[in-house]
Coordinates of C-alpha atoms and ligand atoms in Angstrom, one line a residue:
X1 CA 24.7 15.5 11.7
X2 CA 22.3 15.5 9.1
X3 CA 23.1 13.0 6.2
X4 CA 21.9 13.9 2.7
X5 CA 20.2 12.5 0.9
X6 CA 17.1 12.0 3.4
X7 CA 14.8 9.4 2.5
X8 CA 11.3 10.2 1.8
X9 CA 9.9 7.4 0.0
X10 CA 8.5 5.2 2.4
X11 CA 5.4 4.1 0.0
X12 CA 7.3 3.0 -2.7
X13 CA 9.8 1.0 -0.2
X14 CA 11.3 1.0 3.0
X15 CA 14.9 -0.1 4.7
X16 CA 14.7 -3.4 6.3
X17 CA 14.9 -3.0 10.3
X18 CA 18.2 -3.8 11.6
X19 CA 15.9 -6.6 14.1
X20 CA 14.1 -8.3 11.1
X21 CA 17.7 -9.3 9.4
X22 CA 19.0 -10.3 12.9
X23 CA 15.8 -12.5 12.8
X24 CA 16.1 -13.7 9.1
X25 CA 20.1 -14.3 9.0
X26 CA 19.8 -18.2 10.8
X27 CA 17.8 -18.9 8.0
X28 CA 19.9 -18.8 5.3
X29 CA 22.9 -21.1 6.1
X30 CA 22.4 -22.4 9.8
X31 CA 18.6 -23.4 9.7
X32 CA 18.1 -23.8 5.9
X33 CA 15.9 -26.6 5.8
X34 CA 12.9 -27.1 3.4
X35 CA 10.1 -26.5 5.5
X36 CA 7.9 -29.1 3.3
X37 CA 10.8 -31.9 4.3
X38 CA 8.5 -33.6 6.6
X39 CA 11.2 -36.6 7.1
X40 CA 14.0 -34.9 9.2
X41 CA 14.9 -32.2 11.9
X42 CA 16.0 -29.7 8.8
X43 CA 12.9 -29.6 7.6
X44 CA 10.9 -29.4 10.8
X45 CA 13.3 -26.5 12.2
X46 CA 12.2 -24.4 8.9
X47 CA 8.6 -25.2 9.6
X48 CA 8.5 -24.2 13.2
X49 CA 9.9 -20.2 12.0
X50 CA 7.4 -20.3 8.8
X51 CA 4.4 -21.6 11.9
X52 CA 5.8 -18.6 14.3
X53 CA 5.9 -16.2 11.6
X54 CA 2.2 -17.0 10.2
X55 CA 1.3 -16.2 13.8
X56 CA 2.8 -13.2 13.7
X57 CA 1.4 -12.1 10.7
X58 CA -2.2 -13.5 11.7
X59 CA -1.7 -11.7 15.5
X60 CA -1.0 -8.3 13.1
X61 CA -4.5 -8.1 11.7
X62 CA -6.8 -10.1 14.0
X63 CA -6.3 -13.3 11.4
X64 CA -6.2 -17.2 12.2
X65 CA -2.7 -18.6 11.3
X66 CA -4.2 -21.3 8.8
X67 CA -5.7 -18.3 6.6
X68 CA -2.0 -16.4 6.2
X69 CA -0.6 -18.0 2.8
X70 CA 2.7 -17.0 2.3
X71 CA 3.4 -14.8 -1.4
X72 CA 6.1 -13.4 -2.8
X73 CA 4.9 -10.2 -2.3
X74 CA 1.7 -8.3 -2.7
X75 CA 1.7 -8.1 -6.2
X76 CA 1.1 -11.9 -6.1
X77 CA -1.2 -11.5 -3.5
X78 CA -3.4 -9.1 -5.6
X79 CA -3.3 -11.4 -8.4
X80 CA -4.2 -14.6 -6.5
X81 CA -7.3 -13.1 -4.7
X82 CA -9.0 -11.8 -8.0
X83 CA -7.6 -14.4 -10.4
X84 CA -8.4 -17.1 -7.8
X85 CA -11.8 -15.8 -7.2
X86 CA -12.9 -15.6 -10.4
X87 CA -11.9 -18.8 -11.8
X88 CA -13.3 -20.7 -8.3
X89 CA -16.2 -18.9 -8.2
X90 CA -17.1 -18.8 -12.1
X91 CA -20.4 -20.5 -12.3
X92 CA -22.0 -18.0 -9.8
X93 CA -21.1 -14.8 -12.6
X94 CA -18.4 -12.8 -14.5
X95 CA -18.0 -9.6 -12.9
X96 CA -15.9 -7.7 -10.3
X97 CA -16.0 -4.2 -9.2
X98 CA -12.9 -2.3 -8.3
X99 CA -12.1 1.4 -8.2
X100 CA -9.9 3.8 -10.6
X101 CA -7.2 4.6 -8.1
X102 CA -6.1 1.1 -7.3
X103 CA -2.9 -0.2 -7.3
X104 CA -1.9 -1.5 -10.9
X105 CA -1.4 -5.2 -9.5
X106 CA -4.9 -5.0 -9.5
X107 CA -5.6 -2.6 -12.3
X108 CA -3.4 -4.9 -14.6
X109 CA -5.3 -8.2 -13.2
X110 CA -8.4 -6.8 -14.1
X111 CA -7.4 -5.7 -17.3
X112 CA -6.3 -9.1 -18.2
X113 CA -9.4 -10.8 -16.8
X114 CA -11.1 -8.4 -19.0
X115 CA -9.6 -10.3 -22.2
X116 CA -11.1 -13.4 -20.9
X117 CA -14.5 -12.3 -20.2
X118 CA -14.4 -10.8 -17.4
X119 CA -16.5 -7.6 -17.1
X120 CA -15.2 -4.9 -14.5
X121 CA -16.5 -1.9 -12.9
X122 CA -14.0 0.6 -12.3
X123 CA -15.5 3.1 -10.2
X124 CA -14.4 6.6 -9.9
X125 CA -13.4 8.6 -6.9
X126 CA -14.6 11.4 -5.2
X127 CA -12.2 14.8 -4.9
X128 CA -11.1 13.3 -1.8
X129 CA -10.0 9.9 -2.8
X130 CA -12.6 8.1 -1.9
X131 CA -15.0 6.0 -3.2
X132 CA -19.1 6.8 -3.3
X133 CA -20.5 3.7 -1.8
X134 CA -23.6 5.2 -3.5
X135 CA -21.7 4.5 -6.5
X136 CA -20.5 1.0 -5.4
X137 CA -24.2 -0.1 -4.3
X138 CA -25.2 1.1 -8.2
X139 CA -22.5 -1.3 -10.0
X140 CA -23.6 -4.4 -7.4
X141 CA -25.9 -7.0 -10.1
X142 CA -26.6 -10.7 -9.7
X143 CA -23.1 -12.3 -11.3
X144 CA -21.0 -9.8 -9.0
X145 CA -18.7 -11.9 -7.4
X146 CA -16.0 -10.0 -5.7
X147 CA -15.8 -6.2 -5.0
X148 CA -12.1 -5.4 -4.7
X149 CA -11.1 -2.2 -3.0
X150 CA -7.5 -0.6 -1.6
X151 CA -7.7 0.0 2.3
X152 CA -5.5 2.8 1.7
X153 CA -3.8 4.7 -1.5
X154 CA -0.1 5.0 -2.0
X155 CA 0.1 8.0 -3.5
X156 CA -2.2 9.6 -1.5
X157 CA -3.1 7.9 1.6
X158 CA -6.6 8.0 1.3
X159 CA -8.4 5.5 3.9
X160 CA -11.1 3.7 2.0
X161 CA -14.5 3.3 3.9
X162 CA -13.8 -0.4 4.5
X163 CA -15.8 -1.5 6.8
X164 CA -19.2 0.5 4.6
X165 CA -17.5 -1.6 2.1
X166 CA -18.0 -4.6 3.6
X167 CA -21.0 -4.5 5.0
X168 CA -22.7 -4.1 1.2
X169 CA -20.4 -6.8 -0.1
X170 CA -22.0 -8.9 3.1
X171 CA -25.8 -7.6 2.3
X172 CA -25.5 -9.1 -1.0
X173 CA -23.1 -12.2 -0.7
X174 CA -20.4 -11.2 -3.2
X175 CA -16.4 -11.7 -1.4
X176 CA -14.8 -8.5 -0.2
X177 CA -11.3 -8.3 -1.3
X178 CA -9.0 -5.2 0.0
X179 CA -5.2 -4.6 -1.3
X180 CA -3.8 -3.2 2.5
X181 CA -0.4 -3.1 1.3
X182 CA -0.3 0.6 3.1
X183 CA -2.7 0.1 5.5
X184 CA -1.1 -2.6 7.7
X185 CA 1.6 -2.0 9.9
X186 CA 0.6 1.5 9.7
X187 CA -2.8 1.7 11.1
X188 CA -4.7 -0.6 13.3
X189 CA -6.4 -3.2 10.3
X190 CA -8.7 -5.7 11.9
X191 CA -10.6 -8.5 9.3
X192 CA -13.0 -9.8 11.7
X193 CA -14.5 -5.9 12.7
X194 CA -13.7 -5.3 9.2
X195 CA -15.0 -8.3 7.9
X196 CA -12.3 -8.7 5.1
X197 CA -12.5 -11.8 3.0
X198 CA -9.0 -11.4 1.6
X199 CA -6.1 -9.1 2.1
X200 CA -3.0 -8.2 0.6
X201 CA 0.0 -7.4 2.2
X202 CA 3.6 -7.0 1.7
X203 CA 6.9 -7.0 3.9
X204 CA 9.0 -4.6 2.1
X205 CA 5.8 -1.7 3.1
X206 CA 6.3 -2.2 7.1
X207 CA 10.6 -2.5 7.4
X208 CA 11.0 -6.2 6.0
X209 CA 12.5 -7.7 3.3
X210 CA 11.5 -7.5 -0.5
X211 CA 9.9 -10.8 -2.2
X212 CA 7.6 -11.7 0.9
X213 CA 3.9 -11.1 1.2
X214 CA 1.3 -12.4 1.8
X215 CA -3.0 -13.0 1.6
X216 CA -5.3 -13.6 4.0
X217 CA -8.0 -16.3 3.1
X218 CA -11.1 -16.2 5.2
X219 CA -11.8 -20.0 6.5
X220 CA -15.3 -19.2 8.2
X221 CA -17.9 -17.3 7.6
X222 CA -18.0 -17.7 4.6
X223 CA -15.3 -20.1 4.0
X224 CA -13.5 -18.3 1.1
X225 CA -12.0 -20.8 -1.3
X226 CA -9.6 -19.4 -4.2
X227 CA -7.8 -21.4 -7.8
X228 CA -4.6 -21.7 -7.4
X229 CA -2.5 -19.6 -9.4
X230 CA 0.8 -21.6 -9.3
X231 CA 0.4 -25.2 -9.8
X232 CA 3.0 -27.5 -8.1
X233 CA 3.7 -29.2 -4.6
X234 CA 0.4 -27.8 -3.4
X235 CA 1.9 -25.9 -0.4
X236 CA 0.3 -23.5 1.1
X237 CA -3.2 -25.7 1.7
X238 CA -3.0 -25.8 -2.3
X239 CA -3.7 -21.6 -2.6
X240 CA 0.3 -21.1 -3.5
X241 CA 2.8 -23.6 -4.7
X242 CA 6.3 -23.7 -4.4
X243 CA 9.2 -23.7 -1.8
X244 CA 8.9 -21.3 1.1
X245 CA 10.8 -18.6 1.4
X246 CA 12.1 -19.7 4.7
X247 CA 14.2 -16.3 5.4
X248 CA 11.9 -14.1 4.1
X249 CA 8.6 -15.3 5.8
X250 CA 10.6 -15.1 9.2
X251 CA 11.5 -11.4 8.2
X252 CA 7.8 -10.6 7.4
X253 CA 6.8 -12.2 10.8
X254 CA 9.5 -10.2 12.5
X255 CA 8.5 -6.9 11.1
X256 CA 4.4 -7.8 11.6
X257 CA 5.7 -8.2 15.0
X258 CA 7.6 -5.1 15.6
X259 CA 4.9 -3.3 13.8
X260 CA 2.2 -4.7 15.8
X261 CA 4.3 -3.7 18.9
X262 CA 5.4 0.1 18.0
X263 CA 2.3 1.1 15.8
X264 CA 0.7 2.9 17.9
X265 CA 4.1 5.4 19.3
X266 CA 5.5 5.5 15.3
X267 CA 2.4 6.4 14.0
X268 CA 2.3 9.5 16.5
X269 CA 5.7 10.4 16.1
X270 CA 5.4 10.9 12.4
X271 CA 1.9 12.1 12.2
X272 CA 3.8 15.1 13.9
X273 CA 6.2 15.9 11.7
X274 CA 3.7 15.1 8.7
X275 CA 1.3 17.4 10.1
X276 CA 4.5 19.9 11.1
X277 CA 5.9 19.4 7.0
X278 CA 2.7 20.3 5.8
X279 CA 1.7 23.1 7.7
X280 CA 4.7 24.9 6.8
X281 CA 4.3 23.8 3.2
X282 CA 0.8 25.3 2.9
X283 CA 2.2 28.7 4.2
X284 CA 3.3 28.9 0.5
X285 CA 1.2 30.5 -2.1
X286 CA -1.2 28.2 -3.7
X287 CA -0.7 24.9 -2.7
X288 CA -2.5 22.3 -1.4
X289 CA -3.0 18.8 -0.1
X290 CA -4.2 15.9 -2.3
X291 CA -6.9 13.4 -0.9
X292 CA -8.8 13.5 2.6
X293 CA -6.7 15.6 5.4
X294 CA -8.8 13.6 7.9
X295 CA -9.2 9.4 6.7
X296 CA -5.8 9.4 5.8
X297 CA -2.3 7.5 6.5
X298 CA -0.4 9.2 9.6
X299 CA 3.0 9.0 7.7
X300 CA 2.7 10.8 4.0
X301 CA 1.1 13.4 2.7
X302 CA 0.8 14.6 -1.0
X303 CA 1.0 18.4 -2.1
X304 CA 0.6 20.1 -5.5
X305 CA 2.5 23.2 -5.5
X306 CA 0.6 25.6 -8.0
X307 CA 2.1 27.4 -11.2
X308 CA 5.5 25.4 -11.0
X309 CA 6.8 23.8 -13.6
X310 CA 6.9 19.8 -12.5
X311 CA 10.2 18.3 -13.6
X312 CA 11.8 21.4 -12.6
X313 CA 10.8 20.8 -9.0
X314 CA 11.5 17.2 -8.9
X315 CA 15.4 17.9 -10.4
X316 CA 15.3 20.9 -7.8
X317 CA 15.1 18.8 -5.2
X318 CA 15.7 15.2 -5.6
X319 CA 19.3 15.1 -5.2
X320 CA 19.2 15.7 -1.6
X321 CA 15.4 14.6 -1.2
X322 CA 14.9 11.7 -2.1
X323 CA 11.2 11.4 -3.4
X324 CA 8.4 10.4 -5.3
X325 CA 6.6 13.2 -7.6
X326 CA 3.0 12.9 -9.4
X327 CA 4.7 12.1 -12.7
X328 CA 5.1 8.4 -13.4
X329 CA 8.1 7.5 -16.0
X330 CA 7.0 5.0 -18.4
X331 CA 9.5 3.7 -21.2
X332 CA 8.2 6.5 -23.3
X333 CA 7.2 9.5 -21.7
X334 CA 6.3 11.3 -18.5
X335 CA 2.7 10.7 -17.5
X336 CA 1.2 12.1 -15.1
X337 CA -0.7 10.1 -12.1
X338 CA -3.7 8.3 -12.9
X339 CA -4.7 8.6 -9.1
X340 CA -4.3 12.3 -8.8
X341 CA -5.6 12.7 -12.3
X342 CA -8.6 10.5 -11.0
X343 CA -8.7 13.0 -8.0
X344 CA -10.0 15.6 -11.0
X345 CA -6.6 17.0 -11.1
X346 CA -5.0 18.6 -14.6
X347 CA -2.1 16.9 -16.2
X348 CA -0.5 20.5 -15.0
X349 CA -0.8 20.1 -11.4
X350 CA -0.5 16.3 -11.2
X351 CA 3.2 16.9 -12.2
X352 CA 3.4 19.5 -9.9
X353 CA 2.8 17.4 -7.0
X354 CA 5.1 15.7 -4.4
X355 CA 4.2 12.7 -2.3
X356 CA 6.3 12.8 0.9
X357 CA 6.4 9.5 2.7
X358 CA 7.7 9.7 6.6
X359 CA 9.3 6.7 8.3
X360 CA 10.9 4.6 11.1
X361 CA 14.0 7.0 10.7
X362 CA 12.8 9.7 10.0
X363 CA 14.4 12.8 11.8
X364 CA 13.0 15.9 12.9
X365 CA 16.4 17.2 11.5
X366 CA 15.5 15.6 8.4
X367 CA 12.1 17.7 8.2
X368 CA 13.1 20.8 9.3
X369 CA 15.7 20.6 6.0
X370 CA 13.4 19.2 3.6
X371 CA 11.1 21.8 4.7
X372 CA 13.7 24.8 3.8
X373 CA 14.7 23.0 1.0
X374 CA 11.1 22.7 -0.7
X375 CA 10.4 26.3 0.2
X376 CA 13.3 27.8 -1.3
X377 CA 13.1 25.7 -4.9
X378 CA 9.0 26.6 -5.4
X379 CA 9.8 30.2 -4.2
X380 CA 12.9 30.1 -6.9
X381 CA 11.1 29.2 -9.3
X382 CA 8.0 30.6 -8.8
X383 CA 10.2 33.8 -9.4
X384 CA 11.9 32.6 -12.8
X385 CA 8.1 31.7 -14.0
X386 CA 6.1 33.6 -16.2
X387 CA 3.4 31.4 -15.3
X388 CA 3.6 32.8 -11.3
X389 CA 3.9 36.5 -12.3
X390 CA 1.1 36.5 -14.8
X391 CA -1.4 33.5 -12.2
X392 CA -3.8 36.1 -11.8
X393 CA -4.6 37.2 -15.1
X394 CA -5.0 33.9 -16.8
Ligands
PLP401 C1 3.7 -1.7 -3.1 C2 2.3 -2.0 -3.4 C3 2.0 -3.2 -4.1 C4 3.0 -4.1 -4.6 O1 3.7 -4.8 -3.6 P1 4.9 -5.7 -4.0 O2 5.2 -6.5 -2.7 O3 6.0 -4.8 -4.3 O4 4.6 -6.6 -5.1 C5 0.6 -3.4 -4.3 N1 -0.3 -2.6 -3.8 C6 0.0 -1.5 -3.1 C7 -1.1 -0.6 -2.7 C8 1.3 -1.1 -2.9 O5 1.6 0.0 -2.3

C-alpha cells in the first residue's frame, strides 16, 4: 500500500538507516566513554568505534584514517577548510576563488572572510551548472591560496569537473578544497585520482544521523595544514576541539560503510526511476530539466514546468509530495534560487521549478503516483492560467 506523503527530499535530508542506529545505540548508555579518557577501559572502548569508524569513512573515498577529522557536520567542515586555510596559510596571499552556486556554508564563509580582507572570486556558471575552467584559470594570481569548488550541486546535481579542477590548482600550487556533501555516498569520490586537498562531508546526506561530518585533511603531498577553528582539548590532531561525538561518528562510519557497499546497485536502481520520472515529466508542454542531463547525480533531477504559477504548484502538491521547489523562504519573502537564477534562469521559472530527490526507499509505487500527481496539478493549472492560453502570443 502506498503511504502518503512520499518523501522526495533526499538533498535536503535523509532517514537514518535502520542499521546505522542498531550500530549507534551501544554508544549512548552501554559504551559511553570519552574517547579522549586515555586512563581506563571506558575511554579506550569509545576510541576503538571512533578508530573503526574513521576507517570507514577514509575506506569511503580512498582516504588515510589519520586525515578524517570528525565535525559536526558539513557546515563545520566547510567553514574549517576555508577559515583554516586562510588564516594558516596567510603570509603566502589573501585570496580564494569559489563559484556562484555553492553551498551557502561556503558562500557565507567567504562573505565573512571578505570583511576581514579576504578577496574572493565568485565565478559564474555555465547554463549547465558548471564551471568554465577557462574562467577558473583567469581568476588564478600569485596570492591565490585555495580554490574551493562543490563536487556536486544540491539543487541541481551538477557534477563539477573535479579532477580539471585539480589539476590547475596542482599546476600552480594553491590547495584544492571541494564541499562533496552530495557527492559521496552517491557516486564513486576518490581524493587520491581526484587529488582533493580537503573534503566535506556529512552523515545526515548518505542515511546517518544529523550533527556528524566530517573533513578530509591531506597529510602528503602536500601536507595540508589548517588553523583551528575551535580552540580547546586539541582533539582531532589540534584541526577540531571538543568531545567526540561518540554515537554519532559510529553512525557516520556505519552509513560510509553501507554506502560504500550498496553504491553501486542504489545508484542504478534510482537512476531508473529518476530517468523514468523525468521522461514522463518532459512529455508535458514546456518543461525542462535544470543543469547537465549527463555529469549529474543518479538520484534527483530538477524541472521547471513553464507558464505555471510557482506557489501554486508547490501547495498543489506538497501535501502528499513532500518536496523541495526553486523558491527559497527567507524570514521576509520568497526568493527565488540563487543557483537556478545563476543557471540564467528568470525569477519566473526559478519558482516554477521542482527539485525531486530519489532515495534508499524510494518505491516505484511512490513514482508512478508522484508522476500522476505532478501531471494532473501543471495540466490543472495550466488550464486555470491566462498565462498558458495566451504563451504564444507574448
Ligand atoms: C547539506 C549540505 C551542507 C550542510 O551540511 P550540514 O551537515 O547540514 O551542515 C553543505 N553543503 C552541501 C552541498 C549540502 O548539501
Amino acid at each position: 500500500m502506498l503511504e502518503l506523503p512520499i518523501y522526495l527530499d533526499h538533498n535536503a535530508t535523509t532517514p537514518c538507516d535502520p542499521r546505522v542506529v542498531e550500530a549507534m545505540l551501544p554508544y549512548f548508555s552501554e559504551h559511553f566513554g570519552n574517547a579522549a579518557s586515555r586512563h581506563h577501559a571506558f575511554g579506550w572502548r569509545a576510541e576503538a568505534a571512533v578508530d573503526y569508524a574513521r576507517e570507514q569513512v577514509a575506506n569511503l573515498i580512498g582516504a588515510e584514517p589519520k586525515e578524517i577529522v570528525f565535525t559536526s557536520g558539513a557546515t563545520e567542515a566547510d567553514n574549517l577548510a576555508i577559515k583554516g586555510a586562510c588564516e594558516m596559510y596567510a603570509s603566502k596571499g589573501n585570496h580564494i576563488i569559489t563559484c556562484a552556486i555553492e553551498h551557502k556554508a561556503v558562500l557565507d564563509t567567504c562573505k565573512h572572510l571578505e570583511k576581514l580582507g579576504i578577496e574572493v572570486s565568485y565565478l559564474p556558471v555555465l547554463p549547465n551548472g558548471s564551471i568554465d575552467l577557462k574562467d577558473l584559470e583567469a581568476a588564478i594570481r600569485p596570492g591565490t591560496i585555495l580554490i574551493s569548488i562543490m563536487y556536486a550541486n544540491n539543487e541541481i546535481g551538477t557534477i563539477m569537473p573535479v579532477k580539471a579542477i585539480s589539476e590547475l590548482a596542482r599546476k600552480h600550487g594553491i590547495l584544492f578544497f571541494t564541499d562533496a556533501t552530495q557527492a559521496v555516498g552517491k557516486i564513486p569520490v576518490d581524493v587520491n585520482k581526484d587529488q582533493i586537498d580537503l573534503l566535506a562531508l556529512t552523515a545526515h546526506k548518505m542515511y546517518g544521523p544529523k550533527g556528524v561530518g566530517a573533513l578530509y585533511v591531506r597529510r602528503r603531498d602536500p601536507r595540508v595544514r589548517l588553523a583551528c577553528q575551535m580552540d580547546g582539548g586539541g582533539h582531532e590532531r589540534g584541526m577540531r576541539s571538543g568531545t567526540l561525538n561518540v554515537p554519532g561518528i559510529v553512525g557516520l562510519g556505519k552509513a560510509a560503510e553501507l554506502a560504500q557497499l550498496e553504491m553501486l546497485e542504489e545508484s542504478n536502481r534510482l537512476r531508473k526511476m529518476r530517468d523514468l520520472l523525468e521522461h514522463e515529466l518532459l512529455l508535458l508542454d514546456q518543461t525542462f530539466v535544470n543543469g547537465d542531463t549527463e555529469n549529474r547525480l543518479p538520484h534527483m533531477t530538477n524541472i521547471s514546468f513553464q507558464h505555471v504559477e510557482g506557489e501554486a504548484l508547490l501547495m498543489g502538491i506538497n501535501k502528499e509530495i513532500a518536496i523541495s521547489s526553486g523558491s527559497a523562504c527567507t524570514s521576509a519573502s520568497i526568493e527565488p534560487s540563487y543557483v537556478l537564477k545563476a543557471l540564467g534562469l528568470s525569477d519566473e521559472l526559478a519558482h516554477s521549478s521542482l527539485r525531486f530527490g530519489l532515495g534508499r526507499n524510494t518505491t516505484e509505487e511512490e513514482i508512478a503516483y508522484t508522476i500522476e500527481k505532478v501531471s494532473g496539478v501543471v495540466n490543472n493549472l495550466r488550464e486555470m492560467s491566462p498565462l498558458w492560453e495566451n504563451r504564444n502570443s507574448r
